[in-house]
Amino acid sequence: MTIEMQISRVLMSETQDTHFVELREVSPAEGAAPRTFPIVIGYTEAAAIERRLLGQQLPRPQTHELLSSVIDALGHQVQSVIINDLNDHTFYAKLCLCSVANSSDCHEIDARPSDAIALGAAMQVPIFVEEHVLATASPS
């Protein structure tokens, strides 16, 4: 089962090379606090996600804008981001792409969570996390 999440915040350190994106559960169980968890990401991905959340655009396309343009040019759309596994402190994700012309023509593409989240934020698509990943990763 997958749980819908949203970007809660992006934490960028000015003194260390450790940056985080924190995800928060969209619809927690009745009476329960939303579960959250951080994912360590690189500076470039953190900056890209933060720019997206603030609605800032650069004059030239960055990597995630380029990928978005390529997906569009090939006649597909990103439907969702799924963080589907956690193994040895490493998160795994998939981009779910579907053809614009044929919604049954869908593909799941292996991706780093940071890249998938940055692209998903750009395209305003939902982010899902598998329950077993959330149960393991969430400190709450």
mmCIF file of N, CA and C in Angstrom:
data_model
loop_
_atom_site.group_PDB
_atom_site.id
_atom_site.type_symbol
_atom_site.label_atom_id
_atom_site.label_comp_id
_atom_site.label_asym_id
_atom_site.label_seq_id
_atom_site.Cartn_x
_atom_site.Cartn_y
_atom_site.Cartn_z
ATOM 1 N N MET A 1 0.840 -1.172 0.000
ATOM 2 C CA MET A 1 0.000 0.000 0.000
ATOM 3 C C MET A 1 0.891 1.243 0.000
ATOM 4 N N THR A 2 0.475 2.247 -0.773
ATOM 5 C CA THR A 2 1.233 3.498 -0.800
ATOM 6 C C THR A 2 0.483 4.581 -0.035
ATOM 7 N N ILE A 3 1.243 5.475 0.553
ATOM 8 C CA ILE A 3 0.724 6.575 1.352
ATOM 9 C C ILE A 3 1.119 7.873 0.654
ATOM 10 N N GLU A 4 0.150 8.765 0.445
ATOM 11 C CA GLU A 4 0.481 10.040 -0.197
ATOM 12 C C GLU A 4 1.206 10.945 0.790
ATOM 13 N N MET A 5 2.264 11.559 0.291
ATOM 14 C CA MET A 5 3.099 12.453 1.090
ATOM 15 C C MET A 5 3.199 13.789 0.369
ATOM 16 N N GLN A 6 3.672 14.785 1.102
ATOM 17 C CA GLN A 6 3.968 16.074 0.484
ATOM 18 C C GLN A 6 5.295 16.575 1.034
ATOM 19 N N ILE A 7 5.900 17.476 0.299
ATOM 20 C CA ILE A 7 7.152 18.053 0.770
ATOM 21 C C ILE A 7 6.813 18.976 1.928
ATOM 22 N N SER A 8 7.410 18.708 3.067
ATOM 23 C CA SER A 8 7.182 19.507 4.261
ATOM 24 C C SER A 8 8.174 20.665 4.327
ATOM 25 N N ARG A 9 9.430 20.348 4.063
ATOM 26 C CA ARG A 9 10.457 21.385 4.079
ATOM 27 C C ARG A 9 11.729 20.862 3.447
ATOM 28 N N VAL A 10 12.571 21.814 3.087
ATOM 29 C CA VAL A 10 13.901 21.514 2.563
ATOM 30 C C VAL A 10 14.886 22.170 3.521
ATOM 31 N N LEU A 11 15.825 21.381 4.001
ATOM 32 C CA LEU A 11 16.835 21.892 4.935
ATOM 33 C C LEU A 11 18.190 21.866 4.243
ATOM 34 N N MET A 12 18.774 23.052 4.099
ATOM 35 C CA MET A 12 20.071 23.169 3.445
ATOM 36 C C MET A 12 21.066 23.716 4.454
ATOM 37 N N SER A 13 22.155 23.006 4.666
ATOM 38 C CA SER A 13 23.180 23.413 5.614
ATOM 39 C C SER A 13 24.215 24.276 4.914
ATOM 40 N N GLU A 14 24.579 25.367 5.563
ATOM 41 C CA GLU A 14 25.623 26.231 5.018
ATOM 42 C C GLU A 14 27.008 25.811 5.480
ATOM 43 N N THR A 15 27.070 24.968 6.519
ATOM 44 C CA THR A 15 28.364 24.589 7.075
ATOM 45 C C THR A 15 28.741 23.140 6.826
ATOM 46 N N GLN A 16 27.774 22.321 6.375
ATOM 47 C CA GLN A 16 28.050 20.914 6.112
ATOM 48 C C GLN A 16 27.520 20.544 4.736
ATOM 49 N N ASP A 17 27.976 19.434 4.230
ATOM 50 C CA ASP A 17 27.520 18.965 2.920
ATOM 51 C C ASP A 17 26.361 17.990 3.087
ATOM 52 N N THR A 18 25.482 18.257 4.039
ATOM 53 C CA THR A 18 24.327 17.411 4.283
ATOM 54 C C THR A 18 23.072 18.263 4.158
ATOM 55 N N HIS A 19 22.178 17.847 3.269
ATOM 56 C CA HIS A 19 20.941 18.578 3.010
ATOM 57 C C HIS A 19 19.809 17.556 3.054
ATOM 58 N N PHE A 20 18.614 18.012 3.396
ATOM 59 C CA PHE A 20 17.482 17.099 3.554
ATOM 60 C C PHE A 20 16.244 17.649 2.873
ATOM 61 N N VAL A 21 15.405 16.724 2.419
ATOM 62 C CA VAL A 21 14.024 17.048 2.089
ATOM 63 C C VAL A 21 13.195 16.224 3.068
ATOM 64 N N GLU A 22 12.230 16.867 3.698
ATOM 65 C CA GLU A 22 11.370 16.161 4.642
ATOM 66 C C GLU A 22 9.997 15.979 4.010
ATOM 67 N N LEU A 23 9.499 14.759 4.073
ATOM 68 C CA LEU A 23 8.169 14.449 3.561
ATOM 69 C C LEU A 23 7.210 14.263 4.728
ATOM 70 N N ARG A 24 5.962 14.692 4.529
ATOM 71 C CA ARG A 24 4.934 14.579 5.567
ATOM 72 C C ARG A 24 3.692 13.912 4.961
ATOM 73 N N GLU A 25 3.108 13.015 5.729
ATOM 74 C CA GLU A 25 1.900 12.293 5.337
ATOM 75 C C GLU A 25 0.758 13.286 5.099
ATOM 76 N N VAL A 26 0.052 13.133 3.969
ATOM 77 C CA VAL A 26 -1.044 14.037 3.615
ATOM 78 C C VAL A 26 -2.288 13.763 4.448
ATOM 79 N N SER A 27 -2.685 12.508 4.576
ATOM 80 C CA SER A 27 -3.920 12.147 5.280
ATOM 81 C C SER A 27 -3.643 11.087 6.335
ATOM 82 N N PRO A 28 -3.190 11.511 7.510
ATOM 83 C CA PRO A 28 -2.918 10.512 8.559
ATOM 84 C C PRO A 28 -4.215 9.883 9.060
ATOM 85 N N ALA A 29 -4.084 8.759 9.737
ATOM 86 C CA ALA A 29 -5.246 8.105 10.345
ATOM 87 C C ALA A 29 -5.908 9.081 11.311
ATOM 88 N N GLU A 30 -7.213 8.939 11.450
ATOM 89 C CA GLU A 30 -7.971 9.846 12.311
ATOM 90 C C GLU A 30 -7.372 9.881 13.715
ATOM 91 N N GLY A 31 -7.100 11.076 14.188
ATOM 92 C CA GLY A 31 -6.542 11.259 15.518
ATOM 93 C C GLY A 31 -5.035 11.098 15.606
ATOM 94 N N ALA A 32 -4.407 10.649 14.537
ATOM 95 C CA ALA A 32 -2.955 10.437 14.535
ATOM 96 C C ALA A 32 -2.243 11.651 13.948
ATOM 97 N N ALA A 33 -1.063 11.900 14.429
ATOM 98 C CA ALA A 33 -0.227 12.964 13.856
ATOM 99 C C ALA A 33 0.319 12.475 12.514
ATOM 100 N N PRO A 34 0.516 13.382 11.579
ATOM 101 C CA PRO A 34 1.107 12.964 10.301
ATOM 102 C C PRO A 34 2.525 12.430 10.513
ATOM 103 N N ARG A 35 2.827 11.343 9.840
ATOM 104 C CA ARG A 35 4.184 10.795 9.901
ATOM 105 C C ARG A 35 5.071 11.600 8.963
ATOM 106 N N THR A 36 6.300 11.785 9.376
ATOM 107 C CA THR A 36 7.278 12.506 8.568
ATOM 108 C C THR A 36 8.585 11.733 8.551
ATOM 109 N N PHE A 37 9.402 12.011 7.569
ATOM 110 C CA PHE A 37 10.763 11.484 7.574
ATOM 111 C C PHE A 37 11.634 12.286 6.619
ATOM 112 N N PRO A 38 12.923 12.383 6.936
ATOM 113 C CA PRO A 38 13.850 13.108 6.074
ATOM 114 C C PRO A 38 14.578 12.159 5.128
ATOM 115 N N ILE A 39 14.971 12.710 3.989
ATOM 116 C CA ILE A 39 15.825 12.003 3.042
ATOM 117 C C ILE A 39 17.034 12.899 2.805
ATOM 118 N N VAL A 40 18.221 12.351 2.970
ATOM 119 C CA VAL A 40 19.447 13.098 2.689
ATOM 120 C C VAL A 40 19.565 13.247 1.174
ATOM 121 N N ILE A 41 19.800 14.484 0.734
ATOM 122 C CA ILE A 41 19.931 14.750 -0.699
ATOM 123 C C ILE A 41 21.128 15.663 -0.930
ATOM 124 N N GLY A 42 21.512 15.785 -2.185
ATOM 125 C CA GLY A 42 22.616 16.662 -2.544
ATOM 126 C C GLY A 42 22.187 18.118 -2.609
ATOM 127 N N TYR A 43 23.177 19.004 -2.611
ATOM 128 C CA TYR A 43 22.897 20.434 -2.646
ATOM 129 C C TYR A 43 22.114 20.825 -3.902
ATOM 130 N N THR A 44 22.524 20.311 -5.051
ATOM 131 C CA THR A 44 21.878 20.671 -6.311
ATOM 132 C C THR A 44 20.393 20.312 -6.295
ATOM 133 N N GLU A 45 20.076 19.111 -5.808
ATOM 134 C CA GLU A 45 18.681 18.679 -5.755
ATOM 135 C C GLU A 45 17.900 19.490 -4.728
ATOM 136 N N ALA A 46 18.536 19.771 -3.568
ATOM 137 C CA ALA A 46 17.870 20.587 -2.544
ATOM 138 C C ALA A 46 17.546 21.973 -3.093
ATOM 139 N N ALA A 47 18.500 22.571 -3.791
ATOM 140 C CA ALA A 47 18.279 23.899 -4.372
ATOM 141 C C ALA A 47 17.176 23.850 -5.431
ATOM 142 N N ALA A 48 17.156 22.791 -6.250
ATOM 143 C CA ALA A 48 16.125 22.669 -7.283
ATOM 144 C C ALA A 48 14.736 22.526 -6.661
ATOM 145 N N ILE A 49 14.623 21.712 -5.621
ATOM 146 C CA ILE A 49 13.338 21.529 -4.945
ATOM 147 C C ILE A 49 12.905 22.839 -4.294
ATOM 148 N N GLU A 50 13.823 23.497 -3.624
ATOM 149 C CA GLU A 50 13.482 24.761 -2.975
ATOM 150 C C GLU A 50 13.030 25.807 -3.994
ATOM 151 N N ARG A 51 13.724 25.899 -5.135
ATOM 152 C CA ARG A 51 13.304 26.837 -6.189
ATOM 153 C C ARG A 51 11.879 26.548 -6.635
ATOM 154 N N ARG A 52 11.559 25.254 -6.791
ATOM 155 C CA ARG A 52 10.214 24.869 -7.214
ATOM 156 C C ARG A 52 9.165 25.287 -6.198
ATOM 157 N N LEU A 53 9.468 25.050 -4.918
ATOM 158 C CA LEU A 53 8.513 25.396 -3.861
ATOM 159 C C LEU A 53 8.300 26.903 -3.774
ATOM 160 N N LEU A 54 9.332 27.686 -4.089
ATOM 161 C CA LEU A 54 9.235 29.139 -4.033
ATOM 162 C C LEU A 54 8.754 29.746 -5.350
ATOM 163 N N GLY A 55 8.571 28.896 -6.373
ATOM 164 C CA GLY A 55 8.098 29.385 -7.664
ATOM 165 C C GLY A 55 9.142 30.167 -8.445
ATOM 166 N N GLN A 56 10.406 29.946 -8.155
ATOM 167 C CA GLN A 56 11.480 30.654 -8.844
ATOM 168 C C GLN A 56 11.888 29.903 -10.107
ATOM 169 N N GLN A 57 12.150 30.664 -11.164
ATOM 170 C CA GLN A 57 12.626 30.058 -12.399
ATOM 171 C C GLN A 57 13.951 30.698 -12.786
ATOM 172 N N LEU A 58 14.848 29.877 -13.273
ATOM 173 C CA LEU A 58 16.135 30.373 -13.752
ATOM 174 C C LEU A 58 16.002 30.699 -15.235
ATOM 175 N N PRO A 59 16.881 31.549 -15.754
ATOM 176 C CA PRO A 59 16.758 31.929 -17.166
ATOM 177 C C PRO A 59 17.029 30.782 -18.143
ATOM 178 N N ARG A 60 17.775 29.785 -17.724
ATOM 179 C CA ARG A 60 18.081 28.638 -18.584
ATOM 180 C C ARG A 60 17.650 27.368 -17.877
ATOM 181 N N PRO A 61 17.233 26.342 -18.634
ATOM 182 C CA PRO A 61 16.777 25.096 -17.995
ATOM 183 C C PRO A 61 17.905 24.369 -17.270
ATOM 184 N N GLN A 62 17.577 23.887 -16.085
ATOM 185 C CA GLN A 62 18.480 23.050 -15.317
ATOM 186 C C GLN A 62 18.152 21.589 -15.641
ATOM 187 N N THR A 63 18.839 20.655 -15.016
ATOM 188 C CA THR A 63 18.682 19.239 -15.341
ATOM 189 C C THR A 63 17.237 18.766 -15.234
ATOM 190 N N HIS A 64 16.533 19.163 -14.174
ATOM 191 C CA HIS A 64 15.166 18.676 -13.989
ATOM 192 C C HIS A 64 14.199 19.290 -14.998
ATOM 193 N N GLU A 65 14.452 20.535 -15.387
ATOM 194 C CA GLU A 65 13.633 21.152 -16.441
ATOM 195 C C GLU A 65 13.896 20.478 -17.782
ATOM 196 N N LEU A 66 15.150 20.139 -18.023
ATOM 197 C CA LEU A 66 15.499 19.426 -19.251
ATOM 198 C C LEU A 66 14.776 18.084 -19.312
ATOM 199 N N LEU A 67 14.832 17.326 -18.230
ATOM 200 C CA LEU A 67 14.166 16.030 -18.199
ATOM 201 C C LEU A 67 12.657 16.186 -18.404
ATOM 202 N N SER A 68 12.075 17.182 -17.790
ATOM 203 C CA SER A 68 10.645 17.449 -17.962
ATOM 204 C C SER A 68 10.321 17.723 -19.433
ATOM 205 N N SER A 69 11.153 18.511 -20.085
ATOM 206 C CA SER A 69 10.945 18.825 -21.502
ATOM 207 C C SER A 69 11.079 17.589 -22.381
ATOM 208 N N VAL A 70 12.040 16.734 -22.069
ATOM 209 C CA VAL A 70 12.227 15.502 -22.843
ATOM 210 C C VAL A 70 11.015 14.587 -22.689
ATOM 211 N N ILE A 71 10.535 14.426 -21.471
ATOM 212 C CA ILE A 71 9.357 13.586 -21.228
ATOM 213 C C ILE A 71 8.172 14.119 -22.017
ATOM 214 N N ASP A 72 7.956 15.433 -21.958
ATOM 215 C CA ASP A 72 6.855 16.050 -22.720
ATOM 216 C C ASP A 72 7.029 15.837 -24.221
ATOM 217 N N ALA A 73 8.247 16.053 -24.721
ATOM 218 C CA ALA A 73 8.504 15.921 -26.156
ATOM 219 C C ALA A 73 8.266 14.494 -26.644
ATOM 220 N N LEU A 74 8.438 13.525 -25.755
ATOM 221 C CA LEU A 74 8.209 12.125 -26.114
ATOM 222 C C LEU A 74 6.751 11.714 -25.916
ATOM 223 N N GLY A 75 5.906 12.689 -25.591
ATOM 224 C CA GLY A 75 4.478 12.413 -25.486
ATOM 225 C C GLY A 75 4.046 11.725 -24.204
ATOM 226 N N HIS A 76 4.780 11.938 -23.144
ATOM 227 C CA HIS A 76 4.440 11.329 -21.857
ATOM 228 C C HIS A 76 4.260 12.389 -20.779
ATOM 229 N N GLN A 77 3.684 11.971 -19.663
ATOM 230 C CA GLN A 77 3.523 12.814 -18.489
ATOM 231 C C GLN A 77 3.971 12.028 -17.269
ATOM 232 N N VAL A 78 4.531 12.735 -16.305
ATOM 233 C CA VAL A 78 4.830 12.098 -15.024
ATOM 234 C C VAL A 78 3.519 12.050 -14.251
ATOM 235 N N GLN A 79 3.099 10.854 -13.851
ATOM 236 C CA GLN A 79 1.862 10.683 -13.103
ATOM 237 C C GLN A 79 2.087 10.770 -11.602
ATOM 238 N N SER A 80 3.217 10.226 -11.149
ATOM 239 C CA SER A 80 3.505 10.241 -9.716
ATOM 240 C C SER A 80 4.958 9.863 -9.472
ATOM 241 N N VAL A 81 5.349 10.101 -8.241
ATOM 242 C CA VAL A 81 6.646 9.669 -7.721
ATOM 243 C C VAL A 81 6.340 8.667 -6.622
ATOM 244 N N ILE A 82 7.021 7.531 -6.631
ATOM 245 C CA ILE A 82 6.822 6.528 -5.583
ATOM 246 C C ILE A 82 8.168 6.201 -4.952
ATOM 247 N N ILE A 83 8.276 6.439 -3.667
ATOM 248 C CA ILE A 83 9.455 5.995 -2.928
ATOM 249 C C ILE A 83 9.117 4.592 -2.465
ATOM 250 N N ASN A 84 9.773 3.628 -3.084
ATOM 251 C CA ASN A 84 9.313 2.246 -2.974
ATOM 252 C C ASN A 84 10.188 1.321 -2.133
ATOM 253 N N ASP A 85 11.358 1.784 -1.707
ATOM 254 C CA ASP A 85 12.179 0.878 -0.899
ATOM 255 C C ASP A 85 13.193 1.662 -0.088
ATOM 256 N N LEU A 86 13.668 1.016 0.950
ATOM 257 C CA LEU A 86 14.727 1.530 1.812
ATOM 258 C C LEU A 86 15.599 0.333 2.137
ATOM 259 N N ASN A 87 16.856 0.402 1.707
ATOM 260 C CA ASN A 87 17.766 -0.716 1.894
ATOM 261 C C ASN A 87 19.131 -0.178 2.295
ATOM 262 N N ASP A 88 19.614 -0.596 3.446
ATOM 263 C CA ASP A 88 20.931 -0.186 3.935
ATOM 264 C C ASP A 88 21.064 1.340 3.943
ATOM 265 N N HIS A 89 20.058 2.026 4.480
ATOM 266 C CA HIS A 89 20.014 3.482 4.624
ATOM 267 C C HIS A 89 19.919 4.221 3.291
ATOM 268 N N THR A 90 19.582 3.522 2.218
ATOM 269 C CA THR A 90 19.429 4.145 0.907
ATOM 270 C C THR A 90 17.987 4.004 0.461
ATOM 271 N N PHE A 91 17.370 5.148 0.105
ATOM 272 C CA PHE A 91 16.007 5.138 -0.412
ATOM 273 C C PHE A 91 16.029 4.888 -1.912
ATOM 274 N N TYR A 92 14.977 4.256 -2.404
ATOM 275 C CA TYR A 92 14.802 3.987 -3.825
ATOM 276 C C TYR A 92 13.464 4.559 -4.266
ATOM 277 N N ALA A 93 13.413 5.020 -5.515
ATOM 278 C CA ALA A 93 12.181 5.624 -6.013
ATOM 279 C C ALA A 93 11.941 5.241 -7.466
ATOM 280 N N LYS A 94 10.701 5.501 -7.884
ATOM 281 C CA LYS A 94 10.308 5.294 -9.277
ATOM 282 C C LYS A 94 9.515 6.496 -9.742
ATOM 283 N N LEU A 95 9.720 6.844 -11.000
ATOM 284 C CA LEU A 95 8.863 7.812 -11.673
ATOM 285 C C LEU A 95 7.835 7.024 -12.455
ATOM 286 N N CYS A 96 6.589 7.358 -12.311
ATOM 287 C CA CYS A 96 5.530 6.699 -13.076
ATOM 288 C C CYS A 96 5.159 7.610 -14.238
ATOM 289 N N LEU A 97 5.465 7.152 -15.444
ATOM 290 C CA LEU A 97 5.206 7.926 -16.659
ATOM 291 C C LEU A 97 4.116 7.252 -17.471
ATOM 292 N N CYS A 98 3.197 8.046 -18.015
ATOM 293 C CA CYS A 98 2.160 7.512 -18.904
ATOM 294 C C CYS A 98 2.111 8.337 -20.180
ATOM 295 N N SER A 99 1.785 7.662 -21.266
ATOM 296 C CA SER A 99 1.633 8.312 -22.555
ATOM 297 C C SER A 99 0.419 9.238 -22.521
ATOM 298 N N VAL A 100 0.566 10.393 -23.123
ATOM 299 C CA VAL A 100 -0.562 11.328 -23.226
ATOM 300 C C VAL A 100 -1.624 10.750 -24.155
ATOM 301 N N ALA A 101 -1.195 10.082 -25.221
ATOM 302 C CA ALA A 101 -2.124 9.536 -26.212
ATOM 303 C C ALA A 101 -2.805 8.250 -25.764
ATOM 304 N N ASN A 102 -2.145 7.490 -24.865
ATOM 305 C CA ASN A 102 -2.689 6.197 -24.455
ATOM 306 C C ASN A 102 -2.382 5.995 -22.972
ATOM 307 N N SER A 103 -3.350 6.293 -22.118
ATOM 308 C CA SER A 103 -3.113 6.270 -20.670
ATOM 309 C C SER A 103 -2.774 4.878 -20.133
ATOM 310 N N SER A 104 -2.992 3.834 -20.928
ATOM 311 C CA SER A 104 -2.608 2.497 -20.473
ATOM 312 C C SER A 104 -1.142 2.180 -20.805
ATOM 313 N N ASP A 105 -0.491 3.060 -21.558
ATOM 314 C CA ASP A 105 0.926 2.903 -21.894
ATOM 315 C C ASP A 105 1.744 3.621 -20.824
ATOM 316 N N CYS A 106 2.018 2.910 -19.728
ATOM 317 C CA CYS A 106 2.717 3.499 -18.580
ATOM 318 C C CYS A 106 4.022 2.766 -18.312
ATOM 319 N N HIS A 107 4.936 3.484 -17.724
ATOM 320 C CA HIS A 107 6.258 2.932 -17.425
ATOM 321 C C HIS A 107 6.687 3.388 -16.044
ATOM 322 N N GLU A 108 7.368 2.525 -15.315
ATOM 323 C CA GLU A 108 7.981 2.889 -14.048
ATOM 324 C C GLU A 108 9.484 2.938 -14.270
ATOM 325 N N ILE A 109 10.054 4.105 -13.992
ATOM 326 C CA ILE A 109 11.467 4.350 -14.251
ATOM 327 C C ILE A 109 12.197 4.480 -12.914
ATOM 328 N N ASP A 110 13.252 3.698 -12.723
ATOM 329 C CA ASP A 110 14.070 3.770 -11.513
ATOM 330 C C ASP A 110 14.714 5.151 -11.421
ATOM 331 N N ALA A 111 14.670 5.747 -10.233
ATOM 332 C CA ALA A 111 15.224 7.089 -10.054
ATOM 333 C C ALA A 111 15.728 7.273 -8.634
ATOM 334 N N ARG A 112 16.654 8.189 -8.463
ATOM 335 C CA ARG A 112 17.019 8.592 -7.111
ATOM 336 C C ARG A 112 15.849 9.393 -6.549
ATOM 337 N N PRO A 113 15.516 9.206 -5.287
ATOM 338 C CA PRO A 113 14.394 9.968 -4.718
ATOM 339 C C PRO A 113 14.561 11.481 -4.868
ATOM 340 N N SER A 114 15.769 11.978 -4.690
ATOM 341 C CA SER A 114 15.975 13.429 -4.795
ATOM 342 C C SER A 114 15.632 13.936 -6.190
ATOM 343 N N ASP A 115 16.053 13.219 -7.231
ATOM 344 C CA ASP A 115 15.732 13.622 -8.599
ATOM 345 C C ASP A 115 14.237 13.482 -8.870
ATOM 346 N N ALA A 116 13.659 12.366 -8.412
ATOM 347 C CA ALA A 116 12.231 12.138 -8.635
ATOM 348 C C ALA A 116 11.400 13.207 -7.937
ATOM 349 N N ILE A 117 11.764 13.566 -6.718
ATOM 350 C CA ILE A 117 11.018 14.584 -5.975
ATOM 351 C C ILE A 117 11.187 15.949 -6.636
ATOM 352 N N ALA A 118 12.388 16.282 -7.076
ATOM 353 C CA ALA A 118 12.603 17.560 -7.761
ATOM 354 C C ALA A 118 11.771 17.642 -9.031
ATOM 355 N N LEU A 119 11.757 16.577 -9.802
ATOM 356 C CA LEU A 119 10.950 16.550 -11.020
ATOM 357 C C LEU A 119 9.464 16.583 -10.681
ATOM 358 N N GLY A 120 9.065 15.807 -9.680
ATOM 359 C CA GLY A 120 7.662 15.792 -9.262
ATOM 360 C C GLY A 120 7.197 17.141 -8.762
ATOM 361 N N ALA A 121 8.053 17.846 -8.029
ATOM 362 C CA ALA A 121 7.707 19.184 -7.546
ATOM 363 C C ALA A 121 7.531 20.136 -8.721
ATOM 364 N N ALA A 122 8.377 19.988 -9.728
ATOM 365 C CA ALA A 122 8.289 20.842 -10.910
ATOM 366 C C ALA A 122 6.984 20.624 -11.657
ATOM 367 N N MET A 123 6.542 19.395 -11.701
ATOM 368 C CA MET A 123 5.356 19.044 -12.470
ATOM 369 C C MET A 123 4.102 18.937 -11.601
ATOM 370 N N GLN A 124 4.255 19.210 -10.318
ATOM 371 C CA GLN A 124 3.146 19.183 -9.361
ATOM 372 C C GLN A 124 2.371 17.865 -9.403
ATOM 373 N N VAL A 125 3.119 16.774 -9.260
ATOM 374 C CA VAL A 125 2.504 15.444 -9.228
ATOM 375 C C VAL A 125 2.581 14.892 -7.808
ATOM 376 N N PRO A 126 1.703 13.966 -7.467
ATOM 377 C CA PRO A 126 1.725 13.419 -6.106
ATOM 378 C C PRO A 126 2.958 12.561 -5.844
ATOM 379 N N ILE A 127 3.331 12.559 -4.574
ATOM 380 C CA ILE A 127 4.443 11.739 -4.092
ATOM 381 C C ILE A 127 3.848 10.679 -3.174
ATOM 382 N N PHE A 128 4.194 9.428 -3.415
ATOM 383 C CA PHE A 128 3.721 8.328 -2.587
ATOM 384 C C PHE A 128 4.912 7.601 -1.986
ATOM 385 N N VAL A 129 4.677 7.015 -0.816
ATOM 386 C CA VAL A 129 5.701 6.209 -0.158
ATOM 387 C C VAL A 129 5.065 4.884 0.218
ATOM 388 N N GLU A 130 5.756 3.795 -0.075
ATOM 389 C CA GLU A 130 5.261 2.478 0.323
ATOM 390 C C GLU A 130 5.191 2.421 1.847
ATOM 391 N N GLU A 131 4.149 1.793 2.361
ATOM 392 C CA GLU A 131 3.920 1.706 3.814
ATOM 393 C C GLU A 131 5.124 1.134 4.554
ATOM 394 N N HIS A 132 5.755 0.089 4.009
ATOM 395 C CA HIS A 132 6.901 -0.505 4.716
ATOM 396 C C HIS A 132 8.077 0.457 4.809
ATOM 397 N N VAL A 133 8.233 1.333 3.823
ATOM 398 C CA VAL A 133 9.295 2.333 3.864
ATOM 399 C C VAL A 133 8.963 3.379 4.929
ATOM 400 N N LEU A 134 7.731 3.844 4.922
ATOM 401 C CA LEU A 134 7.304 4.842 5.893
ATOM 402 C C LEU A 134 7.398 4.306 7.325
ATOM 403 N N ALA A 135 7.011 3.064 7.515
ATOM 404 C CA ALA A 135 7.072 2.450 8.862
ATOM 405 C C ALA A 135 8.510 2.367 9.356
ATOM 406 N N THR A 136 9.440 2.128 8.460
ATOM 407 C CA THR A 136 10.849 2.021 8.834
ATOM 408 C C THR A 136 11.502 3.385 9.008
ATOM 409 N N ALA A 137 11.173 4.327 8.131
ATOM 410 C CA ALA A 137 11.876 5.606 8.087
ATOM 411 C C ALA A 137 11.313 6.670 9.018
ATOM 412 N N SER A 138 10.035 6.586 9.335
ATOM 413 C CA SER A 138 9.389 7.651 10.116
ATOM 414 C C SER A 138 9.746 7.558 11.586
ATOM 415 N N PRO A 139 10.307 8.654 12.133
ATOM 416 C CA PRO A 139 10.628 8.636 13.556
ATOM 417 C C PRO A 139 9.393 8.808 14.439
ATOM 418 N N SER A 140 8.276 9.264 13.841
ATOM 419 C CA SER A 140 7.066 9.497 14.650
ATOM 420 C C SER A 140 6.181 8.294 14.704
#
